[in-house]
Short mmCIF file of C-alpha atoms in Angstrom, two decimals:
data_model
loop_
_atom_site.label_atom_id
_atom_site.label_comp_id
_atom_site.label_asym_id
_atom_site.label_seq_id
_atom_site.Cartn_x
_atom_site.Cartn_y
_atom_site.Cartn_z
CA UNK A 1276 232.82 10.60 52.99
CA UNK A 1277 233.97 13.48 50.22
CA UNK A 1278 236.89 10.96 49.10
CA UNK A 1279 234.03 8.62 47.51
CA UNK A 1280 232.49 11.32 45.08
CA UNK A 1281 235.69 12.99 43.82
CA UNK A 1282 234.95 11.88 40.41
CA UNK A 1283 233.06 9.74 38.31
CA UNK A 1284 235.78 6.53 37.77
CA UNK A 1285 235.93 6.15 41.64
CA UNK A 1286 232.33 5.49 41.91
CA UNK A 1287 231.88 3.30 39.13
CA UNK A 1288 234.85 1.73 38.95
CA UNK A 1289 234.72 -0.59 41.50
CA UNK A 1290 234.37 -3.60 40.24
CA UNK A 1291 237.28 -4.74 38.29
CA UNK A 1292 239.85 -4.28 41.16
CA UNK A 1293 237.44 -5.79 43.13
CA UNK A 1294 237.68 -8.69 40.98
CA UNK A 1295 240.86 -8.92 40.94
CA UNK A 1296 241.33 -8.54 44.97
CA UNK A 1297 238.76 -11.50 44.95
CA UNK A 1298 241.04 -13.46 42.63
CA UNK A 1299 244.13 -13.24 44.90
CA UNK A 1300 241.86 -14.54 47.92
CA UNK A 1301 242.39 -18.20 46.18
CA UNK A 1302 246.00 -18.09 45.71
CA UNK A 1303 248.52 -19.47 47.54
CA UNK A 1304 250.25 -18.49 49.52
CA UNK A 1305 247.59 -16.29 50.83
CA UNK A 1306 248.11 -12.66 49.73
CA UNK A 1307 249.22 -9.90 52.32
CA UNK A 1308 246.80 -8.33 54.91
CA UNK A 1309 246.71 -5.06 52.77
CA UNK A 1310 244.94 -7.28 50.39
CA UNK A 1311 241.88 -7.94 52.82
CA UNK A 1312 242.13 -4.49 53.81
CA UNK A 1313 241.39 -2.96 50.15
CA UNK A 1314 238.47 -5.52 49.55
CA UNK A 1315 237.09 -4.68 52.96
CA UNK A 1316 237.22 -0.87 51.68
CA UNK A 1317 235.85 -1.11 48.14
CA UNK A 1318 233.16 -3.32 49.62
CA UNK A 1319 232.14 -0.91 51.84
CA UNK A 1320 232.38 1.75 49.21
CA UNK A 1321 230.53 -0.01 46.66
CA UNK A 1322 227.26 -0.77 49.35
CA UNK A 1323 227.59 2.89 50.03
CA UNK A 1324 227.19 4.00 46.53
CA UNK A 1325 224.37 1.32 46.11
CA UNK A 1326 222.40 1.99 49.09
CA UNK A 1327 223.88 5.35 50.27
CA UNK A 1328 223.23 6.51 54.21
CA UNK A 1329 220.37 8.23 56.01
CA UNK A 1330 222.70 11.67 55.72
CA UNK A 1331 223.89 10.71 51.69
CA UNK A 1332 221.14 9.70 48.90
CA UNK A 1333 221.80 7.61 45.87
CA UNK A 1334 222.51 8.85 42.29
CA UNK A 1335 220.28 6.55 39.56
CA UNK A 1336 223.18 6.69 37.09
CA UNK A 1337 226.30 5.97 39.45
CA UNK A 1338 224.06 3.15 40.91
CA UNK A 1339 223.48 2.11 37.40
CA UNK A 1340 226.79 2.34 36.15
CA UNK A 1341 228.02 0.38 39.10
CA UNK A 1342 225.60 -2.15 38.56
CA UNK A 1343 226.44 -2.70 34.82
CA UNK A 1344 230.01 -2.88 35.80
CA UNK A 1345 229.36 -5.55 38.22
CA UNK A 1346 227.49 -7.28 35.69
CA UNK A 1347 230.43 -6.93 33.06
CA UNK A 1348 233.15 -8.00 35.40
CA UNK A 1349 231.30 -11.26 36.45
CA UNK A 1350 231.58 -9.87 39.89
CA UNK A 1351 228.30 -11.84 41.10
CA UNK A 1352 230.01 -15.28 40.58
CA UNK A 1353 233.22 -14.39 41.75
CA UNK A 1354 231.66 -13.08 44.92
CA UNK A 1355 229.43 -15.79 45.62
CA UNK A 1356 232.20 -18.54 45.35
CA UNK A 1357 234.47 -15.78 47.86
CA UNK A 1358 232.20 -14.90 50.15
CA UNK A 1359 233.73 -17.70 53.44
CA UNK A 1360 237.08 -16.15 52.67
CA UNK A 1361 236.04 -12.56 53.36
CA UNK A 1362 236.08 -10.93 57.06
CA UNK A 1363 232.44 -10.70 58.98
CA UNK A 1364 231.63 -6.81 58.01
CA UNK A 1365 232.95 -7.55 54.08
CA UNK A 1366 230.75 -10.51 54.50
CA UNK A 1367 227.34 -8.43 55.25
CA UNK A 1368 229.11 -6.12 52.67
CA UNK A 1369 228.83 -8.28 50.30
CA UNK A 1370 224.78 -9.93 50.78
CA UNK A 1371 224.22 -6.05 50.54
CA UNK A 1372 225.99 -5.38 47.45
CA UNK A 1373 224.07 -8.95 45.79
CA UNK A 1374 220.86 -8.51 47.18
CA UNK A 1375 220.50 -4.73 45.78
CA UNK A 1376 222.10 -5.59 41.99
CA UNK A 1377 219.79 -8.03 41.48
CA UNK A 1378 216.67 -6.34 42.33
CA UNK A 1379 217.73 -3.17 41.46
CA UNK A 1380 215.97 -1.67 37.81
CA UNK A 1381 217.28 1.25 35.56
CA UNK A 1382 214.50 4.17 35.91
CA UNK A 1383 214.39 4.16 31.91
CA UNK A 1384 214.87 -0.08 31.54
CA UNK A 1385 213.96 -1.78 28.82
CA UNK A 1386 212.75 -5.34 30.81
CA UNK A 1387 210.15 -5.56 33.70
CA UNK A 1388 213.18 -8.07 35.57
CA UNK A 1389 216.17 -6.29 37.08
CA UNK A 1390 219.04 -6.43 34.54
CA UNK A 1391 221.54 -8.52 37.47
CA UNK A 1392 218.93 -10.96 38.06
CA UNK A 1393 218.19 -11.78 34.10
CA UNK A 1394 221.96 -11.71 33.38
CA UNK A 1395 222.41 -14.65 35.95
CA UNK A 1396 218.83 -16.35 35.11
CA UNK A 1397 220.15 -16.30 30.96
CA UNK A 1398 223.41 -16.32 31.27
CA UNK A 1399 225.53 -17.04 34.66
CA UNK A 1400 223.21 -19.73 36.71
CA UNK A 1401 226.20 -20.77 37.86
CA UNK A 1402 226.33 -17.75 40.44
CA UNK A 1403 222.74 -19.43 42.23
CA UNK A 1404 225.23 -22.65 42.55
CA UNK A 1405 228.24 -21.01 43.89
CA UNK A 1406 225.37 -19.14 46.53
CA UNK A 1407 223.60 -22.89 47.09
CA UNK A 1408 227.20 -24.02 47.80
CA UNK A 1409 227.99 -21.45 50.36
CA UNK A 1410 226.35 -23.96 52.84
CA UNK A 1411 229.53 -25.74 52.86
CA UNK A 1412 230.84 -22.96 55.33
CA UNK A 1413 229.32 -21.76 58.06
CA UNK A 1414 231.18 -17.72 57.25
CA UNK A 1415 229.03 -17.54 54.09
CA UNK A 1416 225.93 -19.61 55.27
CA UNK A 1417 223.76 -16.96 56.26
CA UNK A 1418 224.84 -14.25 53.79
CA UNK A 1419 224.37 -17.03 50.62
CA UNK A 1420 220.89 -18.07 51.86
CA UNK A 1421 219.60 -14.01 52.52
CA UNK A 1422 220.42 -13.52 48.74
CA UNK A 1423 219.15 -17.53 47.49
CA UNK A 1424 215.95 -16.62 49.45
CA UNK A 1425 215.63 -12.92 47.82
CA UNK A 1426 216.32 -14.27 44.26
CA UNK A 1427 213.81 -16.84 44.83
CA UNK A 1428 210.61 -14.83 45.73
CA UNK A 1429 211.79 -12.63 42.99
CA UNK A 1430 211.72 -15.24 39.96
CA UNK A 1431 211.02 -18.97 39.26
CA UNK A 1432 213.69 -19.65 37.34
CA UNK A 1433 215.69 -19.31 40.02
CA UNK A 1434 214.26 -22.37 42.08
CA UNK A 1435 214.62 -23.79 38.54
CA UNK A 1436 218.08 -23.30 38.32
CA UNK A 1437 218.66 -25.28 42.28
CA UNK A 1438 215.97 -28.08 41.00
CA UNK A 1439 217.36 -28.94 37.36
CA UNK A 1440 221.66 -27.89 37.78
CA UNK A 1441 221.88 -31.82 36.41
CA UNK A 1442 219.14 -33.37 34.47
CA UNK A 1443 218.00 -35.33 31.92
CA UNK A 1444 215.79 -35.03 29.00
CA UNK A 1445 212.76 -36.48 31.58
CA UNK A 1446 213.36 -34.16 34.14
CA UNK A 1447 215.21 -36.91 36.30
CA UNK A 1448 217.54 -34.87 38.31
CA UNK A 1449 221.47 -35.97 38.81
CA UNK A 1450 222.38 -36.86 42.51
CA UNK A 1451 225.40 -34.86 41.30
CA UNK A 1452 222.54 -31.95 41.73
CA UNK A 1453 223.38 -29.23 43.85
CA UNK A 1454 219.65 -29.35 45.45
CA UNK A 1455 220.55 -32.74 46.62
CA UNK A 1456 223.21 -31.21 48.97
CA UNK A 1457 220.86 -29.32 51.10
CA UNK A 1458 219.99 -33.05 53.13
CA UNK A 1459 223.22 -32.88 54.60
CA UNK A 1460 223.70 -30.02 54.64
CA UNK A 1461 220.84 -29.79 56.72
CA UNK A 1462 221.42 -32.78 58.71
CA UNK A 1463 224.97 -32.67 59.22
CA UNK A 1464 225.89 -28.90 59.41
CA UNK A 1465 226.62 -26.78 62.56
CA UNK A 1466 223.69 -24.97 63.80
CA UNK A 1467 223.44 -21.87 61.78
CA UNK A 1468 224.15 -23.57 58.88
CA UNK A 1469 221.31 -26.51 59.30
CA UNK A 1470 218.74 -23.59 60.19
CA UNK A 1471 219.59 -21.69 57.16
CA UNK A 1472 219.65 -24.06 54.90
CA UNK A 1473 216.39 -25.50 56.30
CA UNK A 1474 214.39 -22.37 55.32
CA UNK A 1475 216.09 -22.10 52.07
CA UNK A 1476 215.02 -25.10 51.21
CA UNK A 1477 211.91 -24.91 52.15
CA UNK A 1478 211.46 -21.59 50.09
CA UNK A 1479 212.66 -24.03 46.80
CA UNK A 1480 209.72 -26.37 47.65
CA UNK A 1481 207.18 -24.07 48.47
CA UNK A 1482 207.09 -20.78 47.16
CA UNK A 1483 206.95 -22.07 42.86
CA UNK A 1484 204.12 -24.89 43.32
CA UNK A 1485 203.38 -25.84 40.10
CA UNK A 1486 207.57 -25.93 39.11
CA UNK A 1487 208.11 -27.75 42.62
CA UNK A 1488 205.05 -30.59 41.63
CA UNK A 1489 206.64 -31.40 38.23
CA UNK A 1490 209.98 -31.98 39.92
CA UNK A 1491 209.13 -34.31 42.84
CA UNK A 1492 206.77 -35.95 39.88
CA UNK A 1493 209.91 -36.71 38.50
CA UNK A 1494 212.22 -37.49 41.12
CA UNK A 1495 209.69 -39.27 43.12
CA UNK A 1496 211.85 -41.82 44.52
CA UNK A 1497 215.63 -40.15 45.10
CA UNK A 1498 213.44 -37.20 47.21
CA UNK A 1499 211.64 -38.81 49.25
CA UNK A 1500 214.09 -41.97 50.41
CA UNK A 1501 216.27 -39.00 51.21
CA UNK A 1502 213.55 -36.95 53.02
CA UNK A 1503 212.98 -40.13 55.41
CA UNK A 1504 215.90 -41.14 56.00
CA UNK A 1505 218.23 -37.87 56.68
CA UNK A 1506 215.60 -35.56 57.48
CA UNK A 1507 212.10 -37.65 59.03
CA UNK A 1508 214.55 -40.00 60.71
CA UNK A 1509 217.59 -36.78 61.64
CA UNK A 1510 219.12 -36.84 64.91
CA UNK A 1511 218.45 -33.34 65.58
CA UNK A 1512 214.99 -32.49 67.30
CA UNK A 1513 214.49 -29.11 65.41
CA UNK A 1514 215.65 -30.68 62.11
CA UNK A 1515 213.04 -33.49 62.50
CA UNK A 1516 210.04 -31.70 63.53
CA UNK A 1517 210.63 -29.09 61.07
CA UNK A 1518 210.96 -31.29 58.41
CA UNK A 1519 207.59 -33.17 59.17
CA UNK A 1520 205.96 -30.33 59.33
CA UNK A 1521 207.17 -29.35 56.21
CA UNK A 1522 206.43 -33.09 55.02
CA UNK A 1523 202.62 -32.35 55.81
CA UNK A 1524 202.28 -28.70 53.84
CA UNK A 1525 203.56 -30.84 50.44
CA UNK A 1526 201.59 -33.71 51.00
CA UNK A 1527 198.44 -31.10 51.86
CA UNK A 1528 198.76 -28.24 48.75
CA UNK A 1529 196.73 -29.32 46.01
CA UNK A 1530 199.27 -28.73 43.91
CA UNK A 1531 200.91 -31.79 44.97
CA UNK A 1532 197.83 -33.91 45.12
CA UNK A 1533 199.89 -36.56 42.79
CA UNK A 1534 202.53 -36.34 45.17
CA UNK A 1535 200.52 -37.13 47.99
CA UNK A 1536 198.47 -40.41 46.27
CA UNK A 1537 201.93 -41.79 45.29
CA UNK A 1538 203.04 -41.12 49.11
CA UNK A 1539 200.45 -42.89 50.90
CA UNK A 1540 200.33 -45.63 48.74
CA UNK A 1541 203.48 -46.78 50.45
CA UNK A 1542 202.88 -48.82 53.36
CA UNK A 1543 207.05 -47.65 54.38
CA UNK A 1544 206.31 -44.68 54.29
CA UNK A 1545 203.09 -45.21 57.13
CA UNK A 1546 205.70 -47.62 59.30
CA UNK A 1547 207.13 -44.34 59.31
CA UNK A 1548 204.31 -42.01 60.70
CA UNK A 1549 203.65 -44.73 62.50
CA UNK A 1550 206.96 -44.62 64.68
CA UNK A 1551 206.53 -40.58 64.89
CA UNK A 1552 203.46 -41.00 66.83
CA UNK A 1553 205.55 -42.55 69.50
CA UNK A 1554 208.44 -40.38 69.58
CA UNK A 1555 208.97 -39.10 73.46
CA UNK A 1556 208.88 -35.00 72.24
CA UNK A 1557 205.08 -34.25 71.68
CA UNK A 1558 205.88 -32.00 69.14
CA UNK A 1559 207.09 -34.59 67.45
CA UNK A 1560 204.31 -36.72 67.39
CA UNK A 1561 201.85 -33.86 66.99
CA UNK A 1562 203.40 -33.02 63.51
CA UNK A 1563 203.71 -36.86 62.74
CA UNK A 1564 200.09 -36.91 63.54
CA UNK A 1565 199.86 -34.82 60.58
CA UNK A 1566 201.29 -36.76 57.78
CA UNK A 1567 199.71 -39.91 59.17
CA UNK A 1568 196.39 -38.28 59.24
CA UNK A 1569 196.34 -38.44 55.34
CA UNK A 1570 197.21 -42.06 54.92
CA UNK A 1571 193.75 -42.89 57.49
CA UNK A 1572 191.84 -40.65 55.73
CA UNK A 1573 192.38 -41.61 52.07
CA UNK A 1574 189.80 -43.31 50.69
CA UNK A 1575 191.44 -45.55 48.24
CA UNK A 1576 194.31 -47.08 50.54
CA UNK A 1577 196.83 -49.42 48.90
CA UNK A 1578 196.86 -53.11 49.67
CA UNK A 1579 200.04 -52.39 51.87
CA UNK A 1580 198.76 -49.69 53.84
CA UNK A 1581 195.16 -51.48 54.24
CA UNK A 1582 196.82 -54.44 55.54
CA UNK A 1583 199.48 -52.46 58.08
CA UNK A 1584 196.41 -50.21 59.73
CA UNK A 1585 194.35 -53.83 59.56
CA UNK A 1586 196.95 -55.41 61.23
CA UNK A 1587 197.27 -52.50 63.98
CA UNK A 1588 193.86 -51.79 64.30
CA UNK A 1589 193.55 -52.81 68.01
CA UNK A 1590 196.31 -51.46 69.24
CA UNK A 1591 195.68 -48.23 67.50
CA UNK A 1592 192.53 -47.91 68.86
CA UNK A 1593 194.14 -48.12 72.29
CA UNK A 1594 196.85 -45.64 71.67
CA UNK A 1595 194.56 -43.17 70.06
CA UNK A 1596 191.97 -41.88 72.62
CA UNK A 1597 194.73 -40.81 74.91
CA UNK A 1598 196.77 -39.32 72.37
CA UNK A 1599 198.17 -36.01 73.44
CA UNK A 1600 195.39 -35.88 75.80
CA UNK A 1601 196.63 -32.67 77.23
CA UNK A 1602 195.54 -30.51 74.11
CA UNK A 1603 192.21 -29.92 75.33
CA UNK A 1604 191.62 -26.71 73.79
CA UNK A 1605 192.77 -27.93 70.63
CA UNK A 1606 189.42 -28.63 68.63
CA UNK A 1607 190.15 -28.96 65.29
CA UNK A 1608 192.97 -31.87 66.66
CA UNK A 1609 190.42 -33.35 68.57
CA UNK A 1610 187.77 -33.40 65.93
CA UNK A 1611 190.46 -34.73 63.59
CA UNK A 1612 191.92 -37.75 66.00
CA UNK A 1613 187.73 -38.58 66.31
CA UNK A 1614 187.53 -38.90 62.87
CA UNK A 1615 190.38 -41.00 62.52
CA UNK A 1616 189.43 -43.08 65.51
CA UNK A 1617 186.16 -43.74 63.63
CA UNK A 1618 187.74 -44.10 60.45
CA UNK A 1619 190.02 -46.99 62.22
CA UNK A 1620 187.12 -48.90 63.84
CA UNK A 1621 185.11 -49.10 60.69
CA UNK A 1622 188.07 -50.18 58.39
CA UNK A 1623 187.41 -53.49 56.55
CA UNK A 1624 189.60 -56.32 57.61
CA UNK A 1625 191.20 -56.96 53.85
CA UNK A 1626 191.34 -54.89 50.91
CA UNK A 1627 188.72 -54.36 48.50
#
């Protein structure tokens, strides 16, 4: 590995022919082999110099240099728009070379925030875009979402960025919205796509609560007709029951408590609990059991919602007691369907 520390220039000076390999990726024709070849190598050599091996250590300052030179050359955004052209190895390469420039901090820096990750948070959100949009391939999938997920936990502004690409002065988000392209991206995608994009996702709606609240506040409606239809309502089994689950955690955080009145004031959105407790996968209905718990248990039901338990009473309290029967060791189900079996029976027949 003596032909990467020869001098200075080729350990910092990376990134601009780089760049420029990157740039020939989208021309056509498509370049030459030899042009894959190079980006595969300075890849590799640039993770080496970031990360270095178990038999080589880092250097602060050529890590630093590198880093700044990335962040000069607009690197980030041309990588993150490149990555589905690039072979499998340059691929992992290249979630390497992201993930460590944006968390990585200049021993003597001047902010508490790595300098990568506050250059694209001030001045380049478009590179969290071009990563959101990586979904559209299934080569760059995985290595988009490891970095999305990384520069989530490490800032809000980040989930910001995915929430509010195309709003208005209310907070309304565009359907034009990148965020709005994780539904089918989810729904529709091959496998490892869906199931990446799945726990993205859920990372943007979970991990910034207070951010996350404001925004389904806001976009109320659009969310939440798309929630039941392409995800509740998805084809896929693990795509449906994750989704409910994760239906239940934002109706349940306090955070959301707005949310969740708004929610189960909506005697549509019960009709469709109700069908999830029927569903023929028990996992299924367990997690539908969930969400619907919340509409039986709020105290100040909605007219609509009154009237559609009212008018299912009986047959509820048929289908109830043998609900999932076999979870005997289940207790805090049990006590829960109990409660909501009692909650049922004593239900006044109209609204007050």
């Amino acid at each position: 590995m003596a032909f990467l520390f020869r001098n200075r220039s080729s350990k910092t000076d990376l990134a601009k022919p780089t760049k420029e390999l990157l740039s020939r990726l989208w021309q056509s024709p498509p370049p030459p082999q030899k042009t894959e070849d190079e980006l595969v190598r300075l890849l590799s050599q640039m993770k080496l110099i970031l990360q270095g091996t178990q038999e080589t250590e880092t250097s602060p300052e050529q890590v630093s240099q590198l880093v700044n030179s990335i962040i000069q050359e607009d690197l980030l955004y041309l990588l993150a728009r490149s990555i589905h052209l690039l072979p499998f190895e340059s691929r992992k390469d290249s979630q390497s070379v992201f993930s460590y420039a944006l968390r990585f901090k200049p021993p003597n820096g001047s902010t508490s925030d790595p300098p990568a990750l506050v250059h694209v948070i001030n001045h380049r959100p478009e590179i969290i875009i071009e990563l959101c949009r990586g979904y559209a391939h299934k080569e760059s999938a995985m290595p988009s979402g490891v970095v999305l997920r990384e520069a989530l936990k490490a800032h809000e502004a980040i989930a910001e960025i995915i929430l509010y690409d195309q709003c208005d002065d209310q907070h309304r988000s565009s359907e034009e919205s990148v965020f709005w392209n994780f539904f089918p991206w989810i729904d529709g995608g091959a496998f490892e796509v869906s199931t990446d994009a799945f726990t993205t996702f859920r990372e943007i709606l979970t991990r910034h609560k207070p951010l996350v609240s404001h925004f389904l506040e806001a976009n109320f409606s659009l969310f939440f007709k798309k929630y039941n239809t392409t995800l509740i309502q998805s084809n896929s089994y693990v795509t449906k029951r994750q989704s409910i689950k994760l239906l239940g955690e934002i109706l349940l955080d306090r955070n959301n408590y707005a949310v969740m009145t708004r929610y189960v004031d909506d005697g549509d959105n019960l009709k469709v609990c109700m069908t999830l407790l029927k569903d023929d996968r028990k996992m299924v209905q367990y997690e539908g059991f969930h969400v619907f718990k919340v509409f039986v248990a709020n105290p100040n039901k909605s007219a609509s919602v009154q009237r559609i338990l009212v008018n299912n009473r009986e047959r509820l309290l048929r289908f109830l007691p043998g609900f999932l029967e076999d979870r005997t060791e289940d207790e805090q189900f049990l006590d829960e369907k109990s409660f909501l079996i009692r909650q049922i029976e004593s239900m006044a027949s109209s609204p007050s």
